[in-house]
């Protein structure tokens, strides 16, 4: 999964919906741990800024 940092407003919504805790948020950026991510697509669907892409489904 890919986060477009120019679109992301660091709202934190994606962190809560990740079933494997692959997303971490700091004051300045949001990061997806690609090794943990199972590409469920939850974060892509929840993101209000449409900043996440890359889900296969
Ligand atoms: S696609 Fe699913 S597993 Fe991967 S970062 Fe998003 S919510 Fe987490
Ligand atoms: S839900 Fe979208 S805008 Fe909010 S922190 Fe996650 S990537 Fe950024």
GROMACS .gro file of N, CA and C and ligand atoms in nm:
model
  187
    1UNK      N    1   0.084  -0.118   0.000
    1UNK     CA    2   0.000   0.000   0.000
    1UNK      C    3   0.088   0.124   0.000
    2UNK      N    4   0.038   0.227  -0.066
    2UNK     CA    5   0.118   0.349  -0.081
    2UNK      C    6   0.040   0.468  -0.025
    3UNK      N    7   0.106   0.549   0.054
    3UNK     CA    8   0.044   0.671   0.106
    3UNK      C    9   0.101   0.790   0.031
    4UNK      N   10   0.010   0.869  -0.025
    4UNK     CA   11   0.052   0.993  -0.089
    4UNK      C   12   0.061   1.100   0.019
    5UNK      N   13   0.182   1.137   0.055
    5UNK     CA   14   0.201   1.227   0.168
    5UNK      C   15   0.151   1.368   0.139
    6UNK      N   16   0.134   1.400   0.013
    6UNK     CA   17   0.083   1.534  -0.019
    6UNK      C   18  -0.068   1.541   0.004
    7UNK      N   19  -0.135   1.427  -0.005
    7UNK     CA   20  -0.280   1.425   0.018
    7UNK      C   21  -0.313   1.399   0.165
    8UNK      N   22  -0.232   1.318   0.229
    8UNK     CA   23  -0.258   1.279   0.368
    8UNK      C   24  -0.257   1.399   0.462
    9UNK      N   25  -0.364   1.411   0.543
    9UNK     CA   26  -0.366   1.519   0.642
    9UNK      C   27  -0.342   1.467   0.784
   10UNK      N   28  -0.293   1.342   0.791
   10UNK     CA   29  -0.255   1.282   0.920
   10UNK      C   30  -0.373   1.281   1.018
   11UNK      N   31  -0.490   1.240   0.967
   11UNK     CA   32  -0.609   1.236   1.051
   11UNK      C   33  -0.605   1.116   1.145
   12UNK      N   34  -0.533   1.011   1.105
   12UNK     CA   35  -0.521   0.894   1.191
   12UNK      C   36  -0.628   0.788   1.171
   13UNK      N   37  -0.725   0.812   1.084
   13UNK     CA   38  -0.835   0.718   1.064
   13UNK      C   39  -0.787   0.581   1.018
   14UNK      N   40  -0.688   0.577   0.934
   14UNK     CA   41  -0.642   0.450   0.878
   14UNK      C   42  -0.578   0.362   0.984
   15UNK      N   43  -0.517   0.421   1.083
   15UNK     CA   44  -0.449   0.343   1.187
   15UNK      C   45  -0.547   0.251   1.259
   16UNK      N   46  -0.667   0.303   1.287
   16UNK     CA   47  -0.765   0.228   1.366
   16UNK      C   48  -0.823   0.109   1.291
   17UNK      N   49  -0.825   0.113   1.158
   17UNK     CA   50  -0.891   0.006   1.083
   17UNK      C   51  -0.795  -0.103   1.035
   18UNK      N   52  -0.669  -0.087   1.063
   18UNK     CA   53  -0.573  -0.188   1.018
   18UNK      C   54  -0.574  -0.309   1.113
   19UNK      N   55  -0.607  -0.428   1.061
   19UNK     CA   56  -0.619  -0.546   1.146
   19UNK      C   57  -0.485  -0.601   1.195
   20UNK      N   58  -0.378  -0.560   1.132
   20UNK     CA   59  -0.247  -0.615   1.171
   20UNK      C   60  -0.152  -0.508   1.228
   21UNK      N   61  -0.209  -0.392   1.261
   21UNK     CA   62  -0.129  -0.282   1.318
   21UNK      C   63  -0.006  -0.248   1.233
   22UNK      N   64  -0.028  -0.240   1.104
   22UNK     CA   65   0.084  -0.211   1.015
   22UNK      C   66   0.106  -0.061   0.995
   23UNK      N   67   0.011   0.018   1.041
   23UNK     CA   68   0.020   0.163   1.017
   23UNK      C   69   0.058   0.236   1.144
   24UNK      N   70   0.157   0.322   1.131
   24UNK     CA   71   0.195   0.404   1.245
   24UNK      C   72   0.185   0.551   1.206
   25UNK      N   73   0.146   0.632   1.300
   25UNK     CA   74   0.128   0.774   1.273
   25UNK      C   75   0.212   0.855   1.370
   26UNK      N   76   0.277   0.956   1.317
   26UNK     CA   77   0.350   1.047   1.402
   26UNK      C   78   0.296   1.187   1.376
   27UNK      N   79   0.357   1.283   1.438
   27UNK     CA   80   0.310   1.421   1.420
   27UNK      C   81   0.325   1.467   1.276
   28UNK      N   82   0.420   1.406   1.205
   28UNK     CA   83   0.452   1.458   1.072
   28UNK      C   84   0.417   1.366   0.957
   29UNK      N   85   0.404   1.236   0.983
   29UNK     CA   86   0.374   1.149   0.871
   29UNK      C   87   0.312   1.017   0.917
   30UNK      N   88   0.252   0.949   0.820
   30UNK     CA   89   0.193   0.818   0.842
   30UNK      C   90   0.272   0.717   0.761
   31UNK      N   91   0.302   0.604   0.823
   31UNK     CA   92   0.386   0.505   0.756
   31UNK      C   93   0.320   0.368   0.760
   32UNK      N   94   0.324   0.297   0.649
   32UNK     CA   95   0.275   0.159   0.645
   32UNK      C   96   0.395   0.064   0.644
   33UNK      N   97   0.393  -0.029   0.737
   33UNK     CA   98   0.495  -0.133   0.741
   33UNK      C   99   0.459  -0.238   0.636
   34UNK      N  100   0.529  -0.236   0.526
   34UNK     CA  101   0.493  -0.322   0.413
   34UNK      C  102   0.511  -0.470   0.445
   35UNK      N  103   0.599  -0.500   0.539
   35UNK     CA  104   0.620  -0.639   0.577
   35UNK      C  105   0.503  -0.696   0.655
   36UNK      N  106   0.432  -0.608   0.727
   36UNK     CA  107   0.316  -0.652   0.807
   36UNK      C  108   0.187  -0.648   0.726
   37UNK      N  109   0.176  -0.555   0.633
   37UNK     CA  110   0.052  -0.531   0.559
   37UNK      C  111   0.007  -0.655   0.481
   38UNK      N  112  -0.123  -0.689   0.496
   38UNK     CA  113  -0.180  -0.804   0.423
   38UNK      C  114  -0.268  -0.757   0.308
   39UNK      N  115  -0.263  -0.628   0.277
   39UNK     CA  116  -0.336  -0.569   0.164
   39UNK      C  117  -0.486  -0.595   0.170
   40UNK      N  118  -0.542  -0.577   0.289
   40UNK     CA  119  -0.687  -0.597   0.306
   40UNK      C  120  -0.767  -0.483   0.244
   41UNK      N  121  -0.706  -0.367   0.230
   41UNK     CA  122  -0.775  -0.255   0.167
   41UNK      C  123  -0.854  -0.166   0.262
   42UNK      N  124  -0.860  -0.201   0.389
   42UNK     CA  125  -0.937  -0.122   0.486
   42UNK      C  126  -0.893   0.024   0.489
   43UNK      N  127  -0.763   0.045   0.493
   43UNK     CA  128  -0.712   0.181   0.505
   43UNK      C  129  -0.745   0.264   0.381
   44UNK      N  130  -0.739   0.199   0.267
   44UNK     CA  131  -0.770   0.269   0.142
   44UNK      C  132  -0.915   0.313   0.141
   45UNK      N  133  -1.004   0.227   0.191
   45UNK     CA  134  -1.146   0.259   0.191
   45UNK      C  135  -1.181   0.368   0.292
   46UNK      N  136  -1.114   0.369   0.406
   46UNK     CA  137  -1.152   0.462   0.513
   46UNK      C  138  -1.092   0.601   0.491
   47UNK      N  139  -0.986   0.611   0.418
   47UNK     CA  140  -0.914   0.739   0.408
   47UNK      C  141  -1.000   0.849   0.345
   48UNK      N  142  -1.032   0.954   0.421
   48UNK     CA  143  -1.115   1.062   0.369
   48UNK      C  144  -1.045   1.148   0.265
   49UNK      N  145  -0.914   1.143   0.266
   49UNK     CA  146  -0.837   1.225   0.172
   49UNK      C  147  -0.797   1.147   0.047
   50UNK      N  148  -0.840   1.019   0.040
   50UNK     CA  149  -0.803   0.931  -0.071
   50UNK      C  150  -0.653   0.931  -0.095
   51UNK      N  151  -0.582   0.925   0.015
   51UNK     CA  152  -0.436   0.934   0.006
   51UNK      C  153  -0.369   0.798  -0.007
   52UNK      N  154  -0.448   0.690   0.013
   52UNK     CA  155  -0.388   0.556   0.010
   52UNK      C  156  -0.432   0.482  -0.115
   53UNK      N  157  -0.338   0.418  -0.180
   53UNK     CA  158  -0.370   0.338  -0.298
   53UNK      C  159  -0.286   0.211  -0.297
   54UNK      N  160  -0.323   0.119  -0.385
   54UNK     CA  161  -0.241   0.000  -0.399
   54UNK      C  162  -0.309  -0.130  -0.365
   55UNK      N  163  -0.435  -0.127  -0.314
   55UNK     CA  164  -0.503  -0.252  -0.281
   55UNK      C  165  -0.536  -0.330  -0.407
   56UNK      N  166  -0.525  -0.462  -0.397
   56UNK     CA  167  -0.551  -0.545  -0.514
   56UNK      C  168  -0.700  -0.558  -0.540
   57UNK      N  169  -0.782  -0.542  -0.433
   57UNK     CA  170  -0.927  -0.557  -0.453
   57UNK      C  171  -0.999  -0.428  -0.420
   58LIG     S1  172  -0.418  -0.265   0.353
   58LIG    FE1  173  -0.501  -0.349   0.544
   58LIG     S2  174  -0.324  -0.450   0.641
   58LIG    FE2  175  -0.242  -0.313   0.485
   58LIG     S3  176  -0.196  -0.121   0.595
   58LIG    FE3  177  -0.405  -0.103   0.506
   58LIG     S4  178  -0.545  -0.166   0.671
   58LIG    FE4  179  -0.337  -0.242   0.723
   59LIG     S1  180  -0.676   0.801   0.672
   59LIG    FE1  181  -0.571   0.898   0.495
   59LIG     S2  182  -0.551   1.114   0.550
   59LIG    FE2  183  -0.595   1.000   0.738
   59LIG     S3  184  -0.392   0.952   0.826
   59LIG    FE3  185  -0.453   0.775   0.699
   59LIG     S4  186  -0.360   0.817   0.497
   59LIG    FE4  187  -0.362   1.010   0.609
   0.00000   0.00000   0.00000
